[in-house]
mmCIF file of C-alpha atoms in Angstrom:
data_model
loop_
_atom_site.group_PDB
_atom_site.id
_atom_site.type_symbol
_atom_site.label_atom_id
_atom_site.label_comp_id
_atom_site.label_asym_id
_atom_site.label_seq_id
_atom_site.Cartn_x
_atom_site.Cartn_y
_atom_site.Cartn_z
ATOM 1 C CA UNK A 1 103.829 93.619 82.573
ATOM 2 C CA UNK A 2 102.135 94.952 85.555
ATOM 3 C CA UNK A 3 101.117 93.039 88.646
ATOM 4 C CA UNK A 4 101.113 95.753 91.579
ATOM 5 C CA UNK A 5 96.865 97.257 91.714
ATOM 6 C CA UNK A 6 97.057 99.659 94.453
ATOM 7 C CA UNK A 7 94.290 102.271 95.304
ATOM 8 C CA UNK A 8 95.622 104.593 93.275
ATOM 9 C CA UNK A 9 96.525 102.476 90.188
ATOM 10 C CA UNK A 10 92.806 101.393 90.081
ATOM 11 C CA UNK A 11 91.457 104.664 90.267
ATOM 12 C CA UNK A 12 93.702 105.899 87.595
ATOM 13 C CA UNK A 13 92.280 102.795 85.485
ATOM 14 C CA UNK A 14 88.764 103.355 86.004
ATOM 15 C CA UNK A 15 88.447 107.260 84.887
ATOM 16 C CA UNK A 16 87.095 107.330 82.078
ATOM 17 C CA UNK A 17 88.608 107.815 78.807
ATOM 18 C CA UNK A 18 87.892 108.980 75.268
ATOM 19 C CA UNK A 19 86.385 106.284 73.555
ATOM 20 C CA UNK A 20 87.266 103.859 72.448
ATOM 21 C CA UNK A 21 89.178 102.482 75.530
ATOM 22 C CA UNK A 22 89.676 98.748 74.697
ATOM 23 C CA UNK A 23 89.915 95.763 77.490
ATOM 24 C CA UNK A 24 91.214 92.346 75.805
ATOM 25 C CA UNK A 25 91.020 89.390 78.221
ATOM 26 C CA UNK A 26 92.390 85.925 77.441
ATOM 27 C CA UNK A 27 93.331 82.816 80.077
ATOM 28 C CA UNK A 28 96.934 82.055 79.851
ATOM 29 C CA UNK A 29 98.978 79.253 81.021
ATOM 30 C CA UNK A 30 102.212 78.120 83.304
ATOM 31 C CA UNK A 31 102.791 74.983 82.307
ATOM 32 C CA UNK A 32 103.047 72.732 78.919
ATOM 33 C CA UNK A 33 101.349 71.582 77.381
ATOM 34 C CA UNK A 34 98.377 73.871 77.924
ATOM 35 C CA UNK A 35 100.206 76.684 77.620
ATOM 36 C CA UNK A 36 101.594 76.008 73.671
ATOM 37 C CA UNK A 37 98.335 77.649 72.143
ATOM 38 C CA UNK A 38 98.273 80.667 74.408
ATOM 39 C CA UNK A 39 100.230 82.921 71.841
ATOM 40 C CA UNK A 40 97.777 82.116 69.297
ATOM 41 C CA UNK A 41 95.085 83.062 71.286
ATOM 42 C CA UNK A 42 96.230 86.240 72.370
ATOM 43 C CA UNK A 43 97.411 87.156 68.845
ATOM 44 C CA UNK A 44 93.877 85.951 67.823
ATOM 45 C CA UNK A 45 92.075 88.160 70.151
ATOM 46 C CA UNK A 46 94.065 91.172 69.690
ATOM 47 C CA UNK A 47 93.354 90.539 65.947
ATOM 48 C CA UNK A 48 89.369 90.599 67.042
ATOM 49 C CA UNK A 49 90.032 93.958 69.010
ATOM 50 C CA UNK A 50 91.422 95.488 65.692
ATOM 51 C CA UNK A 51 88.465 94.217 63.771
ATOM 52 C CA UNK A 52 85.878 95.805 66.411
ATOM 53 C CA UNK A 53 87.754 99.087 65.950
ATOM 54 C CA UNK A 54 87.694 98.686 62.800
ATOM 55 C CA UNK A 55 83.869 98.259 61.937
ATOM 56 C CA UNK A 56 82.694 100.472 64.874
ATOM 57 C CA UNK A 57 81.989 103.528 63.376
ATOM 58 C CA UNK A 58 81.868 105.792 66.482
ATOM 59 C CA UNK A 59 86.341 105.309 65.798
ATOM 60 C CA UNK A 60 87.470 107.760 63.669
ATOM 61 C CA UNK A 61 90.545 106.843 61.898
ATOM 62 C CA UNK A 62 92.727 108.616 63.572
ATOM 63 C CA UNK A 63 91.870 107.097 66.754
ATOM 64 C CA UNK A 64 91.546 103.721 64.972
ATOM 65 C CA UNK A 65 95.115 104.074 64.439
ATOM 66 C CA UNK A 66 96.273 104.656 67.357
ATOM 67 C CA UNK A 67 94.962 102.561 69.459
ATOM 68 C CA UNK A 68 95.791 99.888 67.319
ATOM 69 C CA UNK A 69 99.438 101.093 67.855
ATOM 70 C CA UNK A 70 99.174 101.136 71.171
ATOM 71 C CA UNK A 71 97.591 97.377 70.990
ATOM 72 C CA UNK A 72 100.670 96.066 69.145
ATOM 73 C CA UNK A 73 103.082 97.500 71.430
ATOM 74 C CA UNK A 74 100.931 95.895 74.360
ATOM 75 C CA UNK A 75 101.828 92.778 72.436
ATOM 76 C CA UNK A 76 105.601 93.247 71.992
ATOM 77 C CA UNK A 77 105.733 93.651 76.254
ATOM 78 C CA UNK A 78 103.899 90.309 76.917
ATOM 79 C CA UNK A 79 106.624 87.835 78.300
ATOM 80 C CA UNK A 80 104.160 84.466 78.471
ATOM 81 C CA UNK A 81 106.974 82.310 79.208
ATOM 82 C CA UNK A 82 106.638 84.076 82.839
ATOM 83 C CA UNK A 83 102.418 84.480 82.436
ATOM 84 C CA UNK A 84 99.674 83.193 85.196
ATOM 85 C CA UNK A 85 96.717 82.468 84.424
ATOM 86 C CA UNK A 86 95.248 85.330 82.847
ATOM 87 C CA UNK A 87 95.603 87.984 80.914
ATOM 88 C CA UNK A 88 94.537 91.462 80.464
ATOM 89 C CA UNK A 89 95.923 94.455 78.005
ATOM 90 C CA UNK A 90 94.323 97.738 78.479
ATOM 91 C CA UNK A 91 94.577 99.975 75.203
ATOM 92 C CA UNK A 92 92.740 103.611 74.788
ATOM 93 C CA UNK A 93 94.224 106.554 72.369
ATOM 94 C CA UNK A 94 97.727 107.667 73.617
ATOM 95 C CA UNK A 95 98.344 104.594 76.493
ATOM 96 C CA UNK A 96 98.165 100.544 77.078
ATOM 97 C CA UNK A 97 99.037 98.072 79.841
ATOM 98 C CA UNK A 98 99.531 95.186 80.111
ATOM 99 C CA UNK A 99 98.638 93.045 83.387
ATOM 100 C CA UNK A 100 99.312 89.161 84.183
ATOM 101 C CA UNK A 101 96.898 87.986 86.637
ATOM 102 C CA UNK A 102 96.911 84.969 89.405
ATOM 103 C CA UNK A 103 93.516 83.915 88.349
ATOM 104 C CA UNK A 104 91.936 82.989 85.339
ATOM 105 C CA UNK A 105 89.537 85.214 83.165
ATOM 106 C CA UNK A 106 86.827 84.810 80.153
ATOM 107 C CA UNK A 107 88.010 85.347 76.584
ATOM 108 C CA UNK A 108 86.893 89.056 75.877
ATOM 109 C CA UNK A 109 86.876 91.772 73.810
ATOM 110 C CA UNK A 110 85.257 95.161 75.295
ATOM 111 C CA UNK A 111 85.414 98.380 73.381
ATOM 112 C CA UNK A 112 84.129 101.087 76.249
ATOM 113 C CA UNK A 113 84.288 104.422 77.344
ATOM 114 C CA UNK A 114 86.347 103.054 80.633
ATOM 115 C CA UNK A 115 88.807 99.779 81.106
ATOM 116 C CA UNK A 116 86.887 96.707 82.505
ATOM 117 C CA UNK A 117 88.397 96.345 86.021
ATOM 118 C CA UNK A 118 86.605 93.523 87.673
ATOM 119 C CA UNK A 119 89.214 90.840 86.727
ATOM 120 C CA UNK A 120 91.949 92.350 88.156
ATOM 121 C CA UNK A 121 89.932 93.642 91.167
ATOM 122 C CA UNK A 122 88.984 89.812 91.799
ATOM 123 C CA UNK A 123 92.551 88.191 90.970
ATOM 124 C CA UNK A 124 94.186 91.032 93.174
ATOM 125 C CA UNK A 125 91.891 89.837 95.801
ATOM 126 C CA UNK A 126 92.311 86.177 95.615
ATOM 127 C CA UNK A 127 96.136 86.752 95.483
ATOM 128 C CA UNK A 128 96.224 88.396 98.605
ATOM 129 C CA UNK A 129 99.114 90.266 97.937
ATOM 130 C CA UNK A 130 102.008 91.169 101.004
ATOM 131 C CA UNK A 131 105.096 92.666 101.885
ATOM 132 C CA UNK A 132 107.998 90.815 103.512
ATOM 133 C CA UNK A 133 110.898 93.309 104.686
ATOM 134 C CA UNK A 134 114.260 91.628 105.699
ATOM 135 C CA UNK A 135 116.786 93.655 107.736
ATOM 136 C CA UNK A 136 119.677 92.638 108.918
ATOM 137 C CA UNK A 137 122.644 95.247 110.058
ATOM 138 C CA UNK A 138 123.865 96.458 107.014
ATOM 139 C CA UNK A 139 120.780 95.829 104.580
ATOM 140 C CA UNK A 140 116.962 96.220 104.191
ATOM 141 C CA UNK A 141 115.047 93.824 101.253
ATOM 142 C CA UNK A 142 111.837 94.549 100.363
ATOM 143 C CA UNK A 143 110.004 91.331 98.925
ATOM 144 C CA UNK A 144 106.673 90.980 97.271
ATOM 145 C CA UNK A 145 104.288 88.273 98.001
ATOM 146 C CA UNK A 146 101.818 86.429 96.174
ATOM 147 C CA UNK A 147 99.444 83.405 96.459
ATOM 148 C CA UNK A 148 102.466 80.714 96.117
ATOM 149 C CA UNK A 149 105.677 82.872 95.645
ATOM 150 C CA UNK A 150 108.101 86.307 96.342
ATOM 151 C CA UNK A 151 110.286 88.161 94.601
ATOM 152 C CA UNK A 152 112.620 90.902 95.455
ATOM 153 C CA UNK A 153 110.844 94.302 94.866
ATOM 154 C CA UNK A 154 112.621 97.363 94.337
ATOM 155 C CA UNK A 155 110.605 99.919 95.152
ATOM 156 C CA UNK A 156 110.482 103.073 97.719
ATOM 157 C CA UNK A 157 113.971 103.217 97.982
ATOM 158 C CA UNK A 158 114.734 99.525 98.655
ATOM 159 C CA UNK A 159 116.842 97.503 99.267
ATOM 160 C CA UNK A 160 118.450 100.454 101.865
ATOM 161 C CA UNK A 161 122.449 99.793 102.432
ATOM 162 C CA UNK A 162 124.053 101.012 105.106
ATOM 163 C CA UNK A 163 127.209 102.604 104.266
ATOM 164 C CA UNK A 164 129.942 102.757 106.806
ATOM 165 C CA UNK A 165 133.381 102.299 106.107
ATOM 166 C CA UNK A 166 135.097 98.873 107.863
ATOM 167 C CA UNK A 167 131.838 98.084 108.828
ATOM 168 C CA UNK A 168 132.193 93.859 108.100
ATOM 169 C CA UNK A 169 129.378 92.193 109.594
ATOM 170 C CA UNK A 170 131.103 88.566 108.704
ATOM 171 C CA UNK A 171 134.120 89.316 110.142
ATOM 172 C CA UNK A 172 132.103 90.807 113.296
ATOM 173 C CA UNK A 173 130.559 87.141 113.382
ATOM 174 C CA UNK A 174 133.897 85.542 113.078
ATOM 175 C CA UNK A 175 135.262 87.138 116.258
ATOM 176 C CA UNK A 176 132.223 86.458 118.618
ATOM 177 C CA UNK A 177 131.136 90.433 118.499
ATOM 178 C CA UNK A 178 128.111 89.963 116.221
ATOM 179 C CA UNK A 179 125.441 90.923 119.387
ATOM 180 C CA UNK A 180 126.904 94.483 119.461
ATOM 181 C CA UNK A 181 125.979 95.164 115.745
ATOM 182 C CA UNK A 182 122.455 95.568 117.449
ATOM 183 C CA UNK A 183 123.414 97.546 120.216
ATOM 184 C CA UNK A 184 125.327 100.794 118.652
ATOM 185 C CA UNK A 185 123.300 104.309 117.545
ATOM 186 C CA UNK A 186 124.070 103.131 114.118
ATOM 187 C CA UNK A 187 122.573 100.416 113.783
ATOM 188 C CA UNK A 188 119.318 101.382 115.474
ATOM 189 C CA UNK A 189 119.399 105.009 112.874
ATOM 190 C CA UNK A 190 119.345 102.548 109.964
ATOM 191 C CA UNK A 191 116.601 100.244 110.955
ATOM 192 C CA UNK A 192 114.363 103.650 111.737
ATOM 193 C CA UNK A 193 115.127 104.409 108.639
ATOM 194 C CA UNK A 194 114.384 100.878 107.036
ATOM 195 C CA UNK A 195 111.135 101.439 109.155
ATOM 196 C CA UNK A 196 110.310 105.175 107.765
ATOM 197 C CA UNK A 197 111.030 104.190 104.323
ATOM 198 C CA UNK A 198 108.616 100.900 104.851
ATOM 199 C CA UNK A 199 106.337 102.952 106.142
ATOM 200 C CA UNK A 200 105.856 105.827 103.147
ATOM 201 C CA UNK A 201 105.673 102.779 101.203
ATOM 202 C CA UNK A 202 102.332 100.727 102.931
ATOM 203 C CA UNK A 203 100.548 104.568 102.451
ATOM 204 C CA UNK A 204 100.882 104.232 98.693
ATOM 205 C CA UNK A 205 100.569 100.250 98.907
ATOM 206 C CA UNK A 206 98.884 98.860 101.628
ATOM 207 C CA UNK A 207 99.140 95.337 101.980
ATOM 208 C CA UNK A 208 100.223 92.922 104.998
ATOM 209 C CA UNK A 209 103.771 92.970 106.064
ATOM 210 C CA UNK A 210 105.678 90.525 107.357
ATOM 211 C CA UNK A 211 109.222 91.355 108.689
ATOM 212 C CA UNK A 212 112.372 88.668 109.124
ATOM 213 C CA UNK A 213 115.440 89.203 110.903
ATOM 214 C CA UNK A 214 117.397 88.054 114.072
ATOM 215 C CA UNK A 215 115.014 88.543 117.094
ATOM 216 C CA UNK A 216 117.526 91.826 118.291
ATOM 217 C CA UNK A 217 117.075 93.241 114.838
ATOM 218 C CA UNK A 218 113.104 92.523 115.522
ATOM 219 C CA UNK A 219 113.201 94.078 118.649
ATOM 220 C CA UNK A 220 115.108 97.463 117.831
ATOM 221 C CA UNK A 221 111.843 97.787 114.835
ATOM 222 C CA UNK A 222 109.698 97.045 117.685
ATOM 223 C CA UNK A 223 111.310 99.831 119.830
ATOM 224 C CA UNK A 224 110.848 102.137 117.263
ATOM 225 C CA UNK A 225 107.239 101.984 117.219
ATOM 226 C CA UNK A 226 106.416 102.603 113.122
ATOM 227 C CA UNK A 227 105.059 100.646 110.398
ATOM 228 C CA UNK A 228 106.869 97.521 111.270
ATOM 229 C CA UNK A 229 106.413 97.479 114.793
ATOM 230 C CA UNK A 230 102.930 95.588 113.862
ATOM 231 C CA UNK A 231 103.872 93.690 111.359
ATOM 232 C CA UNK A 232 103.854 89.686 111.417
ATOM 233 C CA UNK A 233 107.713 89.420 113.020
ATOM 234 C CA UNK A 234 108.961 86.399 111.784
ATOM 235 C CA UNK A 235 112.657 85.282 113.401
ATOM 236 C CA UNK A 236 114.733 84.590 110.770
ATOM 237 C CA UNK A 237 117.971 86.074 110.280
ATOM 238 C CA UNK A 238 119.684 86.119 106.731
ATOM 239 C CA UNK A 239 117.225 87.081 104.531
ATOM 240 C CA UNK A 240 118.193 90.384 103.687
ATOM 241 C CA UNK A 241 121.216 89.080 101.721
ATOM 242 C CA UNK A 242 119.645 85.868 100.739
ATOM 243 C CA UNK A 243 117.114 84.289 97.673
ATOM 244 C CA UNK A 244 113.718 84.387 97.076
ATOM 245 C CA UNK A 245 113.180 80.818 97.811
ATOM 246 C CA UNK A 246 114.710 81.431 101.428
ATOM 247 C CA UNK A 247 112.536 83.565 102.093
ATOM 248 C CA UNK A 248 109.816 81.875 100.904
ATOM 249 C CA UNK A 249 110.619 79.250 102.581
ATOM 250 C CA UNK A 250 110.677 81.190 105.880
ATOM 251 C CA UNK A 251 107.093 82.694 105.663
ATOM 252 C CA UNK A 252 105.144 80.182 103.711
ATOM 253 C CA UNK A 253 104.471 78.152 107.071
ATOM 254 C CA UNK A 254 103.247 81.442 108.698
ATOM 255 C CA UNK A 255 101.160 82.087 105.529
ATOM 256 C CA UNK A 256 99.705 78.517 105.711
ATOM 257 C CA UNK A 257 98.645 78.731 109.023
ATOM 258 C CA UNK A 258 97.179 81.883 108.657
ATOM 259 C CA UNK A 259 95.189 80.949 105.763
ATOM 260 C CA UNK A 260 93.639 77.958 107.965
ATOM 261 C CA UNK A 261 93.022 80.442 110.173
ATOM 262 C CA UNK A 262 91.252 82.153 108.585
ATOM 263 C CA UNK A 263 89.093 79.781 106.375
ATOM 264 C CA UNK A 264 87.956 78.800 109.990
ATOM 265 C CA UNK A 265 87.079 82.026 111.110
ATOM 266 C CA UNK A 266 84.733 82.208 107.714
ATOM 267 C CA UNK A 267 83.014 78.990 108.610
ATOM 268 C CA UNK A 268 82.261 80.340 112.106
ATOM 269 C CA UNK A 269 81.339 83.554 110.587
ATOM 270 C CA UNK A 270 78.457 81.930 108.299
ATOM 271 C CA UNK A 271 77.325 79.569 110.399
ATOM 272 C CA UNK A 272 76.834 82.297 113.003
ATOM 273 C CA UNK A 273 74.623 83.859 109.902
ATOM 274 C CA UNK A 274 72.430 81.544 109.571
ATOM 275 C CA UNK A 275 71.416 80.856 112.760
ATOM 276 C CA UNK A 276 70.940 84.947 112.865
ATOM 277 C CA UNK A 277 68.828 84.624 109.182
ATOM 278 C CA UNK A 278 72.056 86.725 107.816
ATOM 279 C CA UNK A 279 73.374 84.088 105.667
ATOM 280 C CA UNK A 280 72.853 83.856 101.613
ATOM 281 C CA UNK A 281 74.051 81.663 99.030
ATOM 282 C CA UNK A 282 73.444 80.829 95.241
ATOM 283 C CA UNK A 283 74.835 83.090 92.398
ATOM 284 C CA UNK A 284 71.705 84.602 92.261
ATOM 285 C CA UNK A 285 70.270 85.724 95.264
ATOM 286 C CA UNK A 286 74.376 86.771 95.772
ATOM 287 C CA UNK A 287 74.045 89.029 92.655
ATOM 288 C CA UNK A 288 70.931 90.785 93.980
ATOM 289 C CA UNK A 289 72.740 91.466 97.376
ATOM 290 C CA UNK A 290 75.613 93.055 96.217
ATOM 291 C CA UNK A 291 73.950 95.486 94.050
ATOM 292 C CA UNK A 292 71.973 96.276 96.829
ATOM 293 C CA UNK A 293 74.643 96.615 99.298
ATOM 294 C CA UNK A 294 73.621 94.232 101.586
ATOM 295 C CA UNK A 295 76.967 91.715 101.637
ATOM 296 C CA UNK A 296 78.685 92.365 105.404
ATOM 297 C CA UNK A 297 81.123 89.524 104.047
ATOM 298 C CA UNK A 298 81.670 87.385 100.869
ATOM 299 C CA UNK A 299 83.039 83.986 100.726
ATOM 300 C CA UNK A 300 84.268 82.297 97.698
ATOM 301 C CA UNK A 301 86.172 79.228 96.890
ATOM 302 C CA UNK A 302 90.064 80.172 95.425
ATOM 303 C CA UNK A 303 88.807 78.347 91.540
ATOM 304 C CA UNK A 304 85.094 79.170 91.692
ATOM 305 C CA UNK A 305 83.813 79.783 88.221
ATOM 306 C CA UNK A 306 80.391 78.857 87.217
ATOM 307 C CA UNK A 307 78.467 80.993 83.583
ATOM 308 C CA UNK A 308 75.083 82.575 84.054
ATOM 309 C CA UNK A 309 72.905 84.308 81.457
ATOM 310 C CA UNK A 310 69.950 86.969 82.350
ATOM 311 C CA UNK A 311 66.310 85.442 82.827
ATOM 312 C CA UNK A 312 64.458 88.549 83.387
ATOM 313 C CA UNK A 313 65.112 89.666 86.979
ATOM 314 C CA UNK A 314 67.370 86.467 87.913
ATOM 315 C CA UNK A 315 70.595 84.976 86.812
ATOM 316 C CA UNK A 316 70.313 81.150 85.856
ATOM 317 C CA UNK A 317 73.070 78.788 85.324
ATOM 318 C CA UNK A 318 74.151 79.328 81.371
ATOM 319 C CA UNK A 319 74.281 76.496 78.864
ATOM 320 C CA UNK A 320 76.941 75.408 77.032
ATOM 321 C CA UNK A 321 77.007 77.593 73.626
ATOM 322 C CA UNK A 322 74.829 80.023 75.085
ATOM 323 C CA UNK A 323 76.173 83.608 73.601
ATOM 324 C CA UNK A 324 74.904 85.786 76.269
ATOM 325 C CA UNK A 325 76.481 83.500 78.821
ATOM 326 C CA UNK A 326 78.189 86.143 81.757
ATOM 327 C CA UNK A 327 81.689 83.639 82.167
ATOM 328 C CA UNK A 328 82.603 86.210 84.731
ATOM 329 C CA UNK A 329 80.058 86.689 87.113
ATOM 330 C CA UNK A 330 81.929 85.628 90.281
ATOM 331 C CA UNK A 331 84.402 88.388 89.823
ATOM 332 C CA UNK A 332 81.608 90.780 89.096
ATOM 333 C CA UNK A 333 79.614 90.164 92.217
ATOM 334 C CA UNK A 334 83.442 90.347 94.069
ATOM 335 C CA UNK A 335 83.566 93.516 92.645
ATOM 336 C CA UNK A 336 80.384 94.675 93.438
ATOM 337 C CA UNK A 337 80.738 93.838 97.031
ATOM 338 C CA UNK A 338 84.076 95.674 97.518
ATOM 339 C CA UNK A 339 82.691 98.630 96.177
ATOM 340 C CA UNK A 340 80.308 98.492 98.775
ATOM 341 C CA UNK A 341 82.813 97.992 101.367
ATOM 342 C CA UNK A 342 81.938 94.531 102.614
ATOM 343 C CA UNK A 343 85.113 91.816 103.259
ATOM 344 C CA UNK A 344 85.861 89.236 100.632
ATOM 345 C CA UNK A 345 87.605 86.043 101.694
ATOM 346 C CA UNK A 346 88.864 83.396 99.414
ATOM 347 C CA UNK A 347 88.780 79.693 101.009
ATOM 348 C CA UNK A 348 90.107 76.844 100.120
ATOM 349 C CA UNK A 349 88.384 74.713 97.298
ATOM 350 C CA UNK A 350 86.010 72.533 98.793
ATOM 351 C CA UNK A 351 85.418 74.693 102.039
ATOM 352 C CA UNK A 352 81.744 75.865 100.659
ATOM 353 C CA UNK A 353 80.667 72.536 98.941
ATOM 354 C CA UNK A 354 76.747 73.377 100.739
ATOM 355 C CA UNK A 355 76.861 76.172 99.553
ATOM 356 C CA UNK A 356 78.058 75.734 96.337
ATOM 357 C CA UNK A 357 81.302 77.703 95.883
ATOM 358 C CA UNK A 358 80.175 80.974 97.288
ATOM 359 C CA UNK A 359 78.042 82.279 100.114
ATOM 360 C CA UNK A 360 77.549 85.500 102.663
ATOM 361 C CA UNK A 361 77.100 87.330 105.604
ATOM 362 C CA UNK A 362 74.120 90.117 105.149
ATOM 363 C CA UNK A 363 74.458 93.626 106.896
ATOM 364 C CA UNK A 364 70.501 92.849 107.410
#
């Protein structure tokens, strides 16, 4: 399953393609005992997808059949005893994916010209994915981050070993002569390298980095004046041959009060906007800004969610039942203002209660 949506990836999803290009969306589970009836449901709304291709008569056969091949196998790769809280498979003729999201999404079938993105554009966002890179004298570990975990990512030539024969760091340790393993050409040539390779990588992926090691380790990266030099430096040392929960461990109370940070920055931030007549709120008026372009920044509570259906020009809250209902709006208008290059912050729940989940900064 896929989980990594960087610029490229979404461009590559959003071209179009020959039609039909399917989307099937369906919440998923992590824990028991909600989580028993989510292979049902999935198999149940692939089972719909088929049926839309089937009575759509814009599908030729052969296409029919293909990308109802390509759905099946989408099913075979789904692993939901490892499965967030949402699901996606993408299916057109000749390709599928399948991506587990951080974030719940509507039930949904959509039979299109192009994937529907917005779901994984808003989950990627609320995620806020990083990078952790541990180095240590002998080894580089490239981590990836998510909302409440890591896990050891290798990718752009990580983890990096330095090879160099009698080279034993423990034994180094034992004698007393561990500072020197800082100190020699070697060294310092394979943490510029752990520092080029990190750095081809953020091109293709950009996300935050965070960097562990002892504080001489830290200091040679700073020294060398690349990628890492200013990332997050967090003194740690051990992490490039340890566990995910170590390192976890290790940046989670940097994380935390970053996040806090933060959320208090986007309370200053809107409070300043209303005083200034910048500030909006409400789904609706919220919609209408971000088509127009007008959302400088968007903040929205981590488990928003609220259904709207059209009423003419304005969005109103949806009733139960109601089969126009729009489940997703939230990550539409997240979407929306992306595109339109405004910042989108997700706060703790609770942090917006006046303003009802979601509110914004206007350009004007």
């Amino acid at each position: 399953m896929e989980h990594d949506l960087s610029p490229a990836t979404l461009a590559e999803l959003r071209r179009p393609r020959p039609y039909p290009a399917v989307s099937v969306l369906t919440p998923t589970h992590r824990r028991d005992p909600l989580n028993t009836q989510d292979a049902v449901r999935l198999r149940n709304a692939v089972a719909e997808a088929k049926k839309r291709l089937e009575a759509d008569p814009a599908v030729t056969r052969d296409r029919r059949a293909d990308v109802s091949h390509h759905l099946d196998r989408a099913l075979t790769e789904v692993d939901l005893a490892h499965s967030a809280d949402g699901l996606v498979i993408f299916a057109a003729p000749g390709e599928h994916q399948v991506w587990s999201l951080a974030r719940s999404v509507p039930e949904r079938v959509v039979l299109s010209d192009t994937f529907l993105t917005r779901n994984l554009v808003s989950a990627h966002t609320a995620e806020r994915p990083f990078w952790v890179l541990s180095v240590s004298a002998d080894r580089a570990t490239l981590w990836s981050g998510g909302a409440d975990r890591v896990a050891e990512e290798r990718a752009g030539g990580f983890p990096l070993i330095r090879e160099e024969r009698n080279f034993d760091p423990e034994r180094q340790e034992r004698v007393g002569d561990q500072p020197s393993n800082f100190r020699d050409e070697d060294t310092r040539r394979f943490l510029r390298e752990a520092d080029a390779a990190m750095g081809a990588l953020l091109r293709r992926h950009p996300r935050p980095l965070y960097v562990t090691g002892e504080p001489a380790a830290l200091s040679l990266l700073c020294e060398a004046g690349g990628a890492t030099r200013d990332a997050v430096h967090v003194p740690h040392g051990g992490l490039a041959h340890g566990t995910h929960e170590a390192v976890w461990q290790a940046v989670r109370p940097v994380l935390e009060d970053e996040a806090r940070k933060s959320a208090e920055d986007v309370a200053r931030s809107l409070e300043s906007a209303r005083g200034r007549k910048e500030f909006a709120a409400g789904v609706d008026e919220l919609w209408q800004s971000a088509r127009e372009g007008r959302v400088r920044l968007l903040a929205v509570e981590e488990n928003y969610r609220i259904a709207v259906r059209d009423a003419g020009d304005h969005l109103i809250v949806a009733e139960d039942g109601d089969l126009d209902a729009r489940e997703d709006i939230v990550d539409e208008i997240v979407e929306q203002c992306l595109e339109t290059g405004a910042e989108v912050r997700f706060v703790p729940d609770g942090a917006l209660a006046d303003a009802d989940g979601m509110a914004a900064v206007l350009r004007y």
